[in-house]
Amino acid sequence: MSRLLHISSSPRGSASESLQIAETFVDAYRHEQRDAEVETWDLWDGTLPAFGPPAAAAKMAVFGGVTPDGAQAAAWRAAEAAFARVDAADRLLFSVPMWNAGIPYILKQLIDVISQPGLVFGFDPERGYSGLLQGKKAAVVYTSAVYGPGRGLPFGADFQRPYFDDWLRWTAIDDVTSIEFRPDLATADADTGRRAAHAAARDAGKTF
Ligand SMILES: Cc1cc2nc3c(=O)[nH]c(=O)nc-3n(C[C@H](O)[C@H](O)[C@H](O)COP(=O)(O)O)c2cc1C
C-alpha cells in the first residue's frame, strides 16, 4: 500500500495557490488509489524542530563518526524523528511557493533538519555524496506571482525550482513530477494558467 505525504510550505491557508493545486493533485490521487494512506505535514504547525547550534554540532559530530551527547543528542533525536516522518512515505508531494526568488525558509529548515549523514545521504571521500532515499517518487507544485520563465531579470530569477530539484536529486529521488503556476502578467489573465496548473495536477495525481 502506498503512503503519500503532502509537505506544505505555504502559510496562507485557504488563500494559497500552491495548496489548492496540491489539493487537486491529492483528490485525483485518492480517487485512483483508494487504499492509499494520505497525510499532510503543514510545516507551519509548530512540529518541525529548530536547527540551531546543538543540531549543527550534532550533524558535524555524526559526520565525523562521534556519537552526540547532551543537547546535541536531543537535537539529533529530533532530526531522526522528523526524518522518520518523511521516510515513512513512498510518495512525497511538496507545495512550494517562491519566496524572494527561493523557497520559504520553513522548507529550507526541513531540508537542514533531515539532511543528515546516514539518513538522507552517505558520503565517501573519493566518490562524494550518495542519496539514501531510493525508491521514492516526488511531485512538486511550484508557484510564483512575478517571476516566470522568459520574463527577464527585472521580474526576478529562479532559485526556487533549481534549488529544490537539485535537493531531490541529491537525496536520490529522481522520479519527480513538477507542476508550475506562474500567472501571466502580460495579459493579467491568471485564470488560464491556474486552470492549466489544476489540470496538470489532476493528471499527475491520477498516475502518481
Ligand atoms: C514572503 C513572500 C515572498 C515572495 N517572493 C516572491 C518572489 O521573489 N517572486 C515571485 O514571483 N513571487 C513572490 N511571492 C509571491 C508568491 O510566490 C506567490 O503569490 C505564490 O503564489 C504564493 O504561493 P501560495 O499562494 O501557495 O502561498 C512572494 C510571496 C511572499 C509571501
Tab-separated table of C-alpha atoms and ligand atoms in Angstrom:
chain	number	residue	atom	x	y	z
A	1	MET	CA	0.000	0.000	0.000
A	2	SER	CA	1.264	3.451	-0.903
A	3	ARG	CA	1.688	6.258	1.609
A	4	LEU	CA	1.553	9.796	0.296
A	5	LEU	CA	2.861	12.634	2.453
A	6	HIS	CA	1.995	16.167	1.367
A	7	ILE	CA	4.582	18.565	2.784
A	8	SER	CA	3.158	22.032	2.595
A	9	SER	CA	5.239	25.170	2.991
A	10	SER	CA	2.770	27.982	2.328
A	11	PRO	CA	1.364	29.599	5.480
A	12	ARG	CA	-1.525	31.157	3.520
A	13	GLY	CA	-4.187	28.531	4.199
A	14	SER	CA	-7.248	28.810	2.005
A	15	ALA	CA	-5.674	31.753	0.093
A	16	SER	CA	-2.753	29.606	-1.034
A	17	GLU	CA	-2.474	28.788	-4.717
A	18	SER	CA	0.058	26.001	-4.149
A	19	LEU	CA	-2.124	24.331	-1.512
A	20	GLN	CA	-5.184	24.446	-3.747
A	21	ILE	CA	-3.242	22.899	-6.632
A	22	ALA	CA	-1.834	20.268	-4.257
A	23	GLU	CA	-5.381	19.506	-3.073
A	24	THR	CA	-6.446	18.916	-6.678
A	25	PHE	CA	-3.486	16.539	-7.018
A	26	VAL	CA	-4.378	14.695	-3.797
A	27	ASP	CA	-8.070	14.383	-4.750
A	28	ALA	CA	-7.113	12.766	-8.077
A	29	TYR	CA	-4.577	10.519	-6.344
A	30	ARG	CA	-7.100	9.367	-3.719
A	31	HIS	CA	-9.648	8.656	-6.433
A	32	GLU	CA	-7.237	6.271	-8.181
A	33	GLN	CA	-5.506	4.831	-5.081
A	34	ARG	CA	-8.441	4.198	-2.818
A	35	ASP	CA	-6.476	2.191	-0.271
A	36	ALA	CA	-3.551	4.635	-0.095
A	37	GLU	CA	-2.777	6.490	3.118
A	38	VAL	CA	-2.570	10.240	2.657
A	39	GLU	CA	-1.163	12.576	5.283
A	40	THR	CA	-0.338	16.282	5.258
A	41	TRP	CA	2.522	17.902	7.129
A	42	ASP	CA	1.901	21.624	7.332
A	43	LEU	CA	5.432	22.790	8.098
A	44	TRP	CA	3.979	25.813	9.923
A	45	ASP	CA	2.145	23.687	12.507
A	46	GLY	CA	4.958	24.007	15.068
A	47	THR	CA	6.145	20.376	14.922
A	48	LEU	CA	9.269	20.980	12.819
A	49	PRO	CA	12.279	21.185	15.161
A	50	ALA	CA	14.656	24.138	15.060
A	51	PHE	CA	18.069	23.716	13.513
A	52	GLY	CA	20.393	25.728	15.729
A	53	PRO	CA	23.787	25.308	17.409
A	54	PRO	CA	23.149	21.868	19.032
A	55	ALA	CA	21.702	20.445	15.805
A	56	ALA	CA	24.569	21.759	13.674
A	57	ALA	CA	27.104	20.403	16.207
A	58	ALA	CA	25.305	17.030	16.236
A	59	LYS	CA	25.431	16.848	12.460
A	60	MET	CA	29.162	17.534	12.392
A	61	ALA	CA	29.746	15.044	15.224
A	62	VAL	CA	27.887	12.256	13.420
A	63	PHE	CA	29.599	13.143	10.158
A	64	GLY	CA	32.916	12.736	11.985
A	65	GLY	CA	31.891	9.374	13.459
A	66	VAL	CA	31.251	10.683	17.006
A	67	THR	CA	28.031	9.995	18.965
A	68	PRO	CA	26.418	13.286	20.041
A	69	ASP	CA	25.543	13.750	23.720
A	70	GLY	CA	23.584	16.197	25.900
A	71	ALA	CA	21.734	18.920	23.973
A	72	GLN	CA	23.303	17.631	20.772
A	73	ALA	CA	21.842	14.154	21.347
A	74	ALA	CA	18.386	15.676	21.866
A	75	ALA	CA	18.731	17.657	18.631
A	76	TRP	CA	19.860	14.514	16.811
A	77	ARG	CA	16.818	12.563	18.074
A	78	ALA	CA	14.535	15.390	16.900
A	79	ALA	CA	16.174	15.267	13.462
A	80	GLU	CA	15.722	11.483	13.339
A	81	ALA	CA	12.025	11.838	14.231
A	82	ALA	CA	11.458	14.467	11.528
A	83	PHE	CA	13.296	12.284	9.023
A	84	ALA	CA	11.187	9.254	10.010
A	85	ARG	CA	8.011	11.183	9.197
A	86	VAL	CA	9.285	11.838	5.692
A	87	ASP	CA	10.840	8.424	5.218
A	88	ALA	CA	7.599	6.623	6.148
A	89	ALA	CA	6.071	7.755	2.850
A	90	ASP	CA	6.942	6.297	-0.539
A	91	ARG	CA	5.215	9.189	-2.310
A	92	LEU	CA	6.033	12.810	-1.459
A	93	LEU	CA	4.113	15.854	-2.619
A	94	PHE	CA	5.615	19.274	-1.903
A	95	SER	CA	3.803	22.580	-2.321
A	96	VAL	CA	6.454	25.253	-2.763
A	97	PRO	CA	5.746	28.966	-3.236
A	98	MET	CA	8.554	31.208	-4.440
A	99	TRP	CA	9.769	33.454	-1.630
A	100	ASN	CA	12.320	36.087	-2.567
A	101	ALA	CA	13.447	34.061	-5.570
A	102	GLY	CA	13.966	30.946	-3.436
A	103	ILE	CA	11.907	28.641	-1.250
A	104	PRO	CA	10.121	29.529	2.031
A	105	TYR	CA	12.559	29.356	4.948
A	106	ILE	CA	10.427	26.744	6.693
A	107	LEU	CA	11.055	24.304	3.839
A	108	LYS	CA	14.775	25.082	3.953
A	109	GLN	CA	14.544	24.367	7.686
A	110	LEU	CA	13.079	20.920	6.917
A	111	ILE	CA	15.921	20.310	4.471
A	112	ASP	CA	18.506	21.369	7.071
A	113	VAL	CA	16.893	19.239	9.795
A	114	ILE	CA	16.612	15.986	7.843
A	115	SER	CA	19.630	16.153	5.505
A	116	GLN	CA	21.773	14.111	7.836
A	117	PRO	CA	24.550	11.587	7.306
A	118	GLY	CA	23.216	8.047	7.402
A	119	LEU	CA	19.628	9.275	6.991
A	120	VAL	CA	19.317	11.238	3.755
A	121	PHE	CA	22.864	10.895	2.468
A	122	GLY	CA	26.027	8.888	2.656
A	123	PHE	CA	29.474	10.242	1.916
A	124	ASP	CA	32.654	8.789	0.544
A	125	PRO	CA	35.807	10.951	0.257
A	126	GLU	CA	36.566	9.562	-3.200
A	127	ARG	CA	33.068	9.233	-4.638
A	128	GLY	CA	31.350	12.109	-2.865
A	129	TYR	CA	27.725	12.123	-1.709
A	130	SER	CA	25.230	9.339	-2.280
A	131	GLY	CA	21.490	9.826	-1.727
A	132	LEU	CA	19.768	7.300	0.519
A	133	LEU	CA	16.121	7.977	-0.422
A	134	GLN	CA	15.979	5.471	-3.258
A	135	GLY	CA	12.592	4.131	-4.307
A	136	LYS	CA	10.516	7.227	-3.559
A	137	LYS	CA	8.604	9.368	-6.030
A	138	ALA	CA	8.030	13.087	-5.637
A	139	ALA	CA	5.677	15.653	-7.095
A	140	VAL	CA	6.276	19.368	-6.604
A	141	VAL	CA	3.887	22.287	-7.030
A	142	TYR	CA	5.862	25.464	-7.728
A	143	THR	CA	4.112	28.836	-7.632
A	144	SER	CA	5.209	32.434	-8.066
A	145	ALA	CA	3.431	35.701	-8.777
A	146	VAL	CA	6.026	37.836	-10.580
A	147	TYR	CA	8.806	35.512	-11.782
A	148	GLY	CA	8.134	33.490	-14.906
A	149	PRO	CA	10.461	31.881	-17.428
A	150	GLY	CA	11.487	34.274	-20.196
A	151	ARG	CA	10.242	37.421	-18.419
A	152	GLY	CA	13.727	38.782	-17.805
A	153	LEU	CA	15.679	39.672	-14.676
A	154	PRO	CA	13.500	42.688	-13.665
A	155	PHE	CA	10.865	40.022	-12.828
A	156	GLY	CA	13.300	38.058	-10.704
A	157	ALA	CA	15.436	34.973	-11.044
A	158	ASP	CA	14.598	31.350	-10.204
A	159	PHE	CA	16.478	29.868	-7.246
A	160	GLN	CA	13.320	28.027	-6.217
A	161	ARG	CA	12.936	25.173	-8.682
A	162	PRO	CA	16.657	24.636	-9.479
A	163	TYR	CA	17.491	24.515	-5.756
A	164	PHE	CA	14.659	22.198	-4.772
A	165	ASP	CA	15.014	19.939	-7.840
A	166	ASP	CA	18.693	19.627	-7.004
A	167	TRP	CA	17.997	18.705	-3.380
A	168	LEU	CA	15.595	15.953	-4.521
A	169	ARG	CA	18.168	14.633	-6.992
A	170	TRP	CA	20.840	14.763	-4.271
A	171	THR	CA	18.664	12.588	-1.992
A	172	ALA	CA	18.340	10.066	-4.883
A	173	ILE	CA	14.689	10.894	-5.592
A	174	ASP	CA	14.921	11.101	-9.361
A	175	ASP	CA	11.316	10.304	-10.289
A	176	VAL	CA	9.985	13.849	-9.987
A	177	THR	CA	6.866	15.421	-11.480
A	178	SER	CA	6.657	19.210	-11.405
A	179	ILE	CA	3.623	21.446	-11.780
A	180	GLU	CA	4.117	25.175	-12.103
A	181	PHE	CA	1.713	28.068	-11.721
A	182	ARG	CA	3.283	31.383	-12.656
A	183	PRO	CA	0.424	33.662	-13.713
A	184	ASP	CA	0.767	35.568	-16.964
A	185	LEU	CA	1.481	39.203	-16.057
A	186	ALA	CA	1.362	40.497	-19.617
A	187	THR	CA	-2.328	39.641	-20.060
A	188	ALA	CA	-3.236	39.892	-16.363
A	189	ASP	CA	-5.117	36.636	-17.001
A	190	ALA	CA	-4.275	34.403	-14.061
A	191	ASP	CA	-7.248	32.092	-14.581
A	192	THR	CA	-5.948	30.401	-17.739
A	193	GLY	CA	-2.661	29.456	-16.079
A	194	ARG	CA	-4.451	28.477	-12.875
A	195	ARG	CA	-6.815	26.165	-14.765
A	196	ALA	CA	-3.869	24.633	-16.642
A	197	ALA	CA	-1.999	24.037	-13.376
A	198	HIS	CA	-5.022	22.357	-11.785
A	199	ALA	CA	-5.494	20.205	-14.908
A	200	ALA	CA	-1.806	19.211	-14.795
A	201	ALA	CA	-2.146	18.413	-11.076
A	202	ARG	CA	-5.243	16.277	-11.748
A	203	ASP	CA	-3.436	14.330	-14.491
A	204	ALA	CA	-0.276	13.874	-12.434
A	205	GLY	CA	-2.252	12.835	-9.336
A	206	LYS	CA	-4.078	10.115	-11.269
A	207	THR	CA	-0.888	8.335	-12.238
A	208	PHE	CA	1.308	9.112	-9.226
B	1	LIG	C1	7.321	36.323	1.547
B	1	LIG	C2	6.952	36.258	0.083
B	1	LIG	C3	7.933	36.421	-0.866
B	1	LIG	C4	7.618	36.327	-2.232
B	1	LIG	N1	8.601	36.444	-3.145
B	1	LIG	C5	8.313	36.283	-4.468
B	1	LIG	C6	9.347	36.339	-5.450
B	1	LIG	O1	10.509	36.524	-5.175
B	1	LIG	N2	8.981	36.193	-6.753
B	1	LIG	C7	7.688	35.956	-7.130
B	1	LIG	O2	7.427	35.802	-8.313
B	1	LIG	N3	6.694	35.877	-6.208
B	1	LIG	C8	6.990	36.038	-4.892
B	1	LIG	N4	5.993	35.953	-3.954
B	1	LIG	C9	4.629	35.640	-4.412
B	1	LIG	C10	4.332	34.158	-4.246
B	1	LIG	O3	5.348	33.323	-4.773
B	1	LIG	C11	3.035	33.797	-4.962
B	1	LIG	O4	1.998	34.629	-4.510
B	1	LIG	C12	2.696	32.353	-4.749
B	1	LIG	O5	1.545	32.013	-5.481
B	1	LIG	C13	2.462	32.085	-3.288
B	1	LIG	O6	2.106	30.730	-3.107
B	1	LIG	P1	0.917	30.409	-2.121
B	1	LIG	O7	-0.282	31.125	-2.708
B	1	LIG	O8	0.798	28.945	-2.157
B	1	LIG	O9	1.279	30.932	-0.770
B	1	LIG	C14	6.278	36.073	-2.610
B	1	LIG	C15	5.289	35.941	-1.627
B	1	LIG	C16	5.623	36.007	-0.284
B	1	LIG	C17	4.532	35.822	0.753
